[in-house]
PDB file of C-alpha atoms in Angstrom:
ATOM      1  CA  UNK Z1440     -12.100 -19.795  -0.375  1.00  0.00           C
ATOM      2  CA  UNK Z1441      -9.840 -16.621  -0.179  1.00  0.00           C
ATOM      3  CA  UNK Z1442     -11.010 -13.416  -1.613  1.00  0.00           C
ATOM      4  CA  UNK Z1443      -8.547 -11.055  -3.381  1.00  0.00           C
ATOM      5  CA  UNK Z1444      -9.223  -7.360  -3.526  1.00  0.00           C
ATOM      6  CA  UNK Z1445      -7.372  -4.760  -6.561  1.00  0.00           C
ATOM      7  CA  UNK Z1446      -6.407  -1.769  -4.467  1.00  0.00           C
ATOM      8  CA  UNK Z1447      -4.567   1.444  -5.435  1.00  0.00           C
ATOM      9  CA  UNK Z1448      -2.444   4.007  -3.119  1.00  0.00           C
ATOM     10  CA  UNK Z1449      -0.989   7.394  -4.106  1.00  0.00           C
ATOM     11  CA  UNK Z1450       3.083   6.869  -4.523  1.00  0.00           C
ATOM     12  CA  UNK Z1451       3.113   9.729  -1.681  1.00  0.00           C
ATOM     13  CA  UNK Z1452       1.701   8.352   1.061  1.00  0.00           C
ATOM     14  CA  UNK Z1453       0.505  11.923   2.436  1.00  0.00           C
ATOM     15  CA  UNK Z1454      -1.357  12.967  -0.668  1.00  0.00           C
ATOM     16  CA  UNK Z1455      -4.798  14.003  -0.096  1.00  0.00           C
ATOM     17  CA  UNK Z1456      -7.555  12.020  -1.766  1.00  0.00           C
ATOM     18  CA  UNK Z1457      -8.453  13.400  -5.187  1.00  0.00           C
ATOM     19  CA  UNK Z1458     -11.221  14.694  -6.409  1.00  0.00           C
ATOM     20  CA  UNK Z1459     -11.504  12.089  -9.328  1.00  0.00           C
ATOM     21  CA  UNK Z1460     -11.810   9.273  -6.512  1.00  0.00           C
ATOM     22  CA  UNK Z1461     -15.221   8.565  -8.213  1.00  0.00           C
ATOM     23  CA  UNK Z1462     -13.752   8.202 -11.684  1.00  0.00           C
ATOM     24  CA  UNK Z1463     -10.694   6.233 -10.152  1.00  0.00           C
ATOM     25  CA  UNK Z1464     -13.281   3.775  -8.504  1.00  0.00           C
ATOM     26  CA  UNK Z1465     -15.677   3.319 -11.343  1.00  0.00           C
ATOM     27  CA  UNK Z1466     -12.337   2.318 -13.349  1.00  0.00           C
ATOM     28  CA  UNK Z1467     -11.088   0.013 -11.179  1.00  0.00           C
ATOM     29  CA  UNK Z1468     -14.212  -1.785 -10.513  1.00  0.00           C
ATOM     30  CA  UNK Z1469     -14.776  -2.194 -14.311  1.00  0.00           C
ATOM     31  CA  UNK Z1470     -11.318  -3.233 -14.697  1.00  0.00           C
ATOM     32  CA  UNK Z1471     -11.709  -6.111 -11.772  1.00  0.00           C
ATOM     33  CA  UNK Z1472     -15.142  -7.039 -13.355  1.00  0.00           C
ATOM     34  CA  UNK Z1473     -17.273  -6.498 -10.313  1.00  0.00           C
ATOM     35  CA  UNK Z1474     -19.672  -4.301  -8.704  1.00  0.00           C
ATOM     36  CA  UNK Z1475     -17.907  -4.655  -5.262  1.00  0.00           C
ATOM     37  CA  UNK Z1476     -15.988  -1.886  -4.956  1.00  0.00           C
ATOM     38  CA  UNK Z1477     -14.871   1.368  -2.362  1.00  0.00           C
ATOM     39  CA  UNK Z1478     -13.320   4.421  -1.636  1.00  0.00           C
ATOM     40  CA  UNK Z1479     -12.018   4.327   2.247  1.00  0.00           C
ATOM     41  CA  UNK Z1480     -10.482   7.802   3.072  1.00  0.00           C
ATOM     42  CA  UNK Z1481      -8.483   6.813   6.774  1.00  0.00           C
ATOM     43  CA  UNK Z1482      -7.953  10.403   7.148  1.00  0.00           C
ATOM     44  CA  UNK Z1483      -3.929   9.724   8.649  1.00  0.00           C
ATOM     45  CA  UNK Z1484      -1.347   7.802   7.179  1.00  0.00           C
ATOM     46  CA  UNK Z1485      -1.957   3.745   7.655  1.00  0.00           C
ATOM     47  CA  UNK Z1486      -0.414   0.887   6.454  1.00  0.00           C
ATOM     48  CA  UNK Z1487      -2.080  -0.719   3.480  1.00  0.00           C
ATOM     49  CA  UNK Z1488      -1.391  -4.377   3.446  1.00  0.00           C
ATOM     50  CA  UNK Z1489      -1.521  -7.592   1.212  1.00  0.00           C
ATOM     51  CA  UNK Z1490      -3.222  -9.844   3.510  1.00  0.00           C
ATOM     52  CA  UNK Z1491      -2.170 -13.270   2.869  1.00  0.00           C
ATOM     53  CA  UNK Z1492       0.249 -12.477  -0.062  1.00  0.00           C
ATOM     54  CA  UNK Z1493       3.041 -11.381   2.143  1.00  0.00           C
ATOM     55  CA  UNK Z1494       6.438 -13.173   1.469  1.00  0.00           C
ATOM     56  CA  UNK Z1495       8.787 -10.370   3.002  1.00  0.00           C
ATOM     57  CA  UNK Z1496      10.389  -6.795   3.286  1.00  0.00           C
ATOM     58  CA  UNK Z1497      13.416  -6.182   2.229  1.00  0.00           C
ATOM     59  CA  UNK Z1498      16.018  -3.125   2.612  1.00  0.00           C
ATOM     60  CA  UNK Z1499      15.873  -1.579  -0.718  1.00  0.00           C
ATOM     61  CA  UNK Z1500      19.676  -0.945  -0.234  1.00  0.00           C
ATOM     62  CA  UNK Z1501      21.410  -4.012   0.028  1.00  0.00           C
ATOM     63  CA  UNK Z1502      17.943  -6.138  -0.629  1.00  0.00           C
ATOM     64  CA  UNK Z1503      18.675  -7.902   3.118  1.00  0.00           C
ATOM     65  CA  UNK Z1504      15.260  -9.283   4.336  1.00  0.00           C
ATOM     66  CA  UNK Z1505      14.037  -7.700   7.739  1.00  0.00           C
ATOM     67  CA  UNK Z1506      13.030 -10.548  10.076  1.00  0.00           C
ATOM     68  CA  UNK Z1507       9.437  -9.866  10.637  1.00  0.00           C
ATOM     69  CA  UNK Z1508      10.530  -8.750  14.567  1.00  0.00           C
ATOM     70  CA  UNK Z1509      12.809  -6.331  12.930  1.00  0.00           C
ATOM     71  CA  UNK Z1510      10.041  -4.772  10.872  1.00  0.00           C
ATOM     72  CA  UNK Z1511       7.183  -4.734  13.464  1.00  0.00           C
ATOM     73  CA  UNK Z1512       9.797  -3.036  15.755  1.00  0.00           C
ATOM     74  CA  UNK Z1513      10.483  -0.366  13.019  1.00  0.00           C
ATOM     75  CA  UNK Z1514       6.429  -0.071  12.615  1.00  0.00           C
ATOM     76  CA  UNK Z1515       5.461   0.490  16.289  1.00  0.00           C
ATOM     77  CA  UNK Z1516       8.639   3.338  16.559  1.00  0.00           C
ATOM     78  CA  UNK Z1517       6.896   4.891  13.672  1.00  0.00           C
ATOM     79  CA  UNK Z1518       3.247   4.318  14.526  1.00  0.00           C
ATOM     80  CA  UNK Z1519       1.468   7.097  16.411  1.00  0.00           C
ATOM     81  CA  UNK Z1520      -2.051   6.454  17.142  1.00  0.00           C
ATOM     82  CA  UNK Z1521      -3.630   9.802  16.793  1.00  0.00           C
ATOM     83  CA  UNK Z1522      -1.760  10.755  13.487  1.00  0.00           C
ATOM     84  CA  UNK Z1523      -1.114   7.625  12.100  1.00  0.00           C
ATOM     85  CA  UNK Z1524       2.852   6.147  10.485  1.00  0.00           C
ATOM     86  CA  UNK Z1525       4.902   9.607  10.361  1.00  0.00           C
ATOM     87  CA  UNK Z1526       7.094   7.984   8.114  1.00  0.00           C
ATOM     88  CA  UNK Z1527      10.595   9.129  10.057  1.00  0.00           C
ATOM     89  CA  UNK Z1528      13.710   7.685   9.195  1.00  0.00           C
ATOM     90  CA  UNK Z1529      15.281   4.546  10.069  1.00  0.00           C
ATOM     91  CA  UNK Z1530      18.668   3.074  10.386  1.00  0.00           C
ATOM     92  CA  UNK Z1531      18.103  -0.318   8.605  1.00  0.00           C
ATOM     93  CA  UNK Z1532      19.208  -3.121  11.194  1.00  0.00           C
ATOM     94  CA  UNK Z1533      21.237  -4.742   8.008  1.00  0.00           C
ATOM     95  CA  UNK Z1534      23.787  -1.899   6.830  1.00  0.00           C
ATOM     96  CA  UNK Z1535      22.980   1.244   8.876  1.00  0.00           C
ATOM     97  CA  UNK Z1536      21.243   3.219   5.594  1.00  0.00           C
ATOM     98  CA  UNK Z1537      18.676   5.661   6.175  1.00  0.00           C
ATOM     99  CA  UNK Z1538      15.498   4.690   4.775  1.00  0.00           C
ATOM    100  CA  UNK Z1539      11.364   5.543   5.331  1.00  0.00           C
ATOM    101  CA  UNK Z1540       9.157   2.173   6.075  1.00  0.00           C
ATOM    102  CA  UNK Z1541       7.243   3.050   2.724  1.00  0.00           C
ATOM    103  CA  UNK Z1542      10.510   2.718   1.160  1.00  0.00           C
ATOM    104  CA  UNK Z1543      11.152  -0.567   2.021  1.00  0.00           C
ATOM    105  CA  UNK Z1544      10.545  -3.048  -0.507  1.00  0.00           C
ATOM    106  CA  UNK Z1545       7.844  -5.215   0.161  1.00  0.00           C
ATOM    107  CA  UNK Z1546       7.199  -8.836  -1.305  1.00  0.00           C
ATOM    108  CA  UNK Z1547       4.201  -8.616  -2.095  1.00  0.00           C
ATOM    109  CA  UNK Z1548       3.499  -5.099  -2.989  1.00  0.00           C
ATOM    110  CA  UNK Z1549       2.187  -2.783  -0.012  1.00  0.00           C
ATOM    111  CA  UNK Z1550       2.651   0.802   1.183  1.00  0.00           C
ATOM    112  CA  UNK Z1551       1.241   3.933   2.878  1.00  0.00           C
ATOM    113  CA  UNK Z1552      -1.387   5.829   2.486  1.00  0.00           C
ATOM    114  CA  UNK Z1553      -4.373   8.279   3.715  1.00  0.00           C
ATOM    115  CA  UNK Z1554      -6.974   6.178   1.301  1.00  0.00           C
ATOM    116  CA  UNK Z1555      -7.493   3.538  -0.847  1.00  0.00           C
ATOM    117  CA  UNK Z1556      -9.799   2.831  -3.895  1.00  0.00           C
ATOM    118  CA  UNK Z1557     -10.418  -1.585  -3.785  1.00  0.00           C
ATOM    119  CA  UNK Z1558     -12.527  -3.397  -6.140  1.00  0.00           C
ATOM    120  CA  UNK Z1559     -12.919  -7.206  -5.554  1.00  0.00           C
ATOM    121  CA  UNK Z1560     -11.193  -9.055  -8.059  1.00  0.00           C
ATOM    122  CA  UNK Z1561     -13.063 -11.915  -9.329  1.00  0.00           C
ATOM    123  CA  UNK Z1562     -10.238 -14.633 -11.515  1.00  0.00           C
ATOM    124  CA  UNK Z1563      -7.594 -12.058 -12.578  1.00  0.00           C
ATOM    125  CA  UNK Z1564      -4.183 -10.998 -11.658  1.00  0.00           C
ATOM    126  CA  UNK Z1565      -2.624  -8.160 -10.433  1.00  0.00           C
ATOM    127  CA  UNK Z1566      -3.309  -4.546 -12.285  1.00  0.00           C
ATOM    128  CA  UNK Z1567      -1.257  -4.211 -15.701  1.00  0.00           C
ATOM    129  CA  UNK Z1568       1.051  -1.223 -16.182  1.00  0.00           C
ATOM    130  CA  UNK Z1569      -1.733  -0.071 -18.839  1.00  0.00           C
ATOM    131  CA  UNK Z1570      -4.064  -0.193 -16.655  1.00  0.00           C
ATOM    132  CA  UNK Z1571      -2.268   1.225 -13.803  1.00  0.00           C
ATOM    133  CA  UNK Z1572      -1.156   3.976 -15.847  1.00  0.00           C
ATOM    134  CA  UNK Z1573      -4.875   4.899 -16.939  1.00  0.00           C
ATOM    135  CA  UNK Z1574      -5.585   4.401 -13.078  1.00  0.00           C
ATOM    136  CA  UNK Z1575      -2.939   7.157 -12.825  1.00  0.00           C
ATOM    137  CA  UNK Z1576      -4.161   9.547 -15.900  1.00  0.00           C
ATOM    138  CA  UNK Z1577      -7.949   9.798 -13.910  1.00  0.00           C
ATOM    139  CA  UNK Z1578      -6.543  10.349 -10.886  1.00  0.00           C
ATOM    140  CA  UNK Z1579      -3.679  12.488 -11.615  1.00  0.00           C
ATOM    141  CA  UNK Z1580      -1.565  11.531  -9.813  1.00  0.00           C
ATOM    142  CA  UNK Z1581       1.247   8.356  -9.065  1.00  0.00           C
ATOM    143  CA  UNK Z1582      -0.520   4.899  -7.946  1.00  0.00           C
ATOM    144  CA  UNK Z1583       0.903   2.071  -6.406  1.00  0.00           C
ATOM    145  CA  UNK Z1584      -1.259  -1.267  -7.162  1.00  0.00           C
ATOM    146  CA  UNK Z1585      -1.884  -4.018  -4.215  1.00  0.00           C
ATOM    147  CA  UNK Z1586      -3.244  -7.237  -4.421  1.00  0.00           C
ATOM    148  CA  UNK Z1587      -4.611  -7.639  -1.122  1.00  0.00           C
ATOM    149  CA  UNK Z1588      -5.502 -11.641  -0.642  1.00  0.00           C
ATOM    150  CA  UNK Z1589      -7.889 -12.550   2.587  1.00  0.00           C
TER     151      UNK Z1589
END
């Protein structure tokens, strides 16, 4: 049996974990229905994945899917293992535009972040825009929700 996990990341993958982390997490875990739930603070820019959910990325400018060799190439230029993704700029393999690997767009959601706020989610789907957007008033700040499925 797979387990599924609600997670939120800050829209800017370099923005420092707020203060309201607390508030964010006690939220989310009511939201998800469960007790099970965490604030993990990586300190340097990581990739926050979906786990099992992945389908595909996609280059947000002419929606081409990456083959997954063309991605992980484009992740271990940009991955540094003492400060993390840097985020640099990449010529997309498909039509040359210039694009960051947190722009990409990813089938299932995923992205980039310094922390993460998960609460196990026990029979639900993924975070509403209401409830994202209350997600968003506590912590203010943009959020980006994941479904992370292991």
């Amino acid at each position: 049996m797979s387990s599924s996990f609600l997670v939120v990341i800050p829209k800017v993958p370099n923005a420092d974990i707020p203060k309201t982390a607390p508030d964010v997490k006690a939220l989310l875990s009511k939201m998800a229905g469960t007790d099970e739930a965490r604030i993990k603070n990586y300190g340097k820019v990581q990739f926050i994945d979906c786990g099992e959910a992945f389908e595909f990325v996609a280059c947000p400018n002419c929606e081409t899917q990456l083959s997954v060799e063309q991605w992980h190439t484009l992740m271990y230029q940009d991955w540094h293992s003492e400060d993390g993704f840097h985020l640099h700029e990449h010529a997309m393999p498909c039509c040359a535009v210039v694009h960051t690997l947190d722009a990409l767009r990813y089938v299932a959601p995923q992205g980039f972040s310094k922390w993460l706020i998960s609460a196990r989610a026990h029979n639900r789907g993924p975070l509403t825009g209401p409830e994202l957007k209350q997600l968003e008033d506590v912590a203010g700040m943009r959020l980006r929700a994941i479904i992370q499925q292991y």
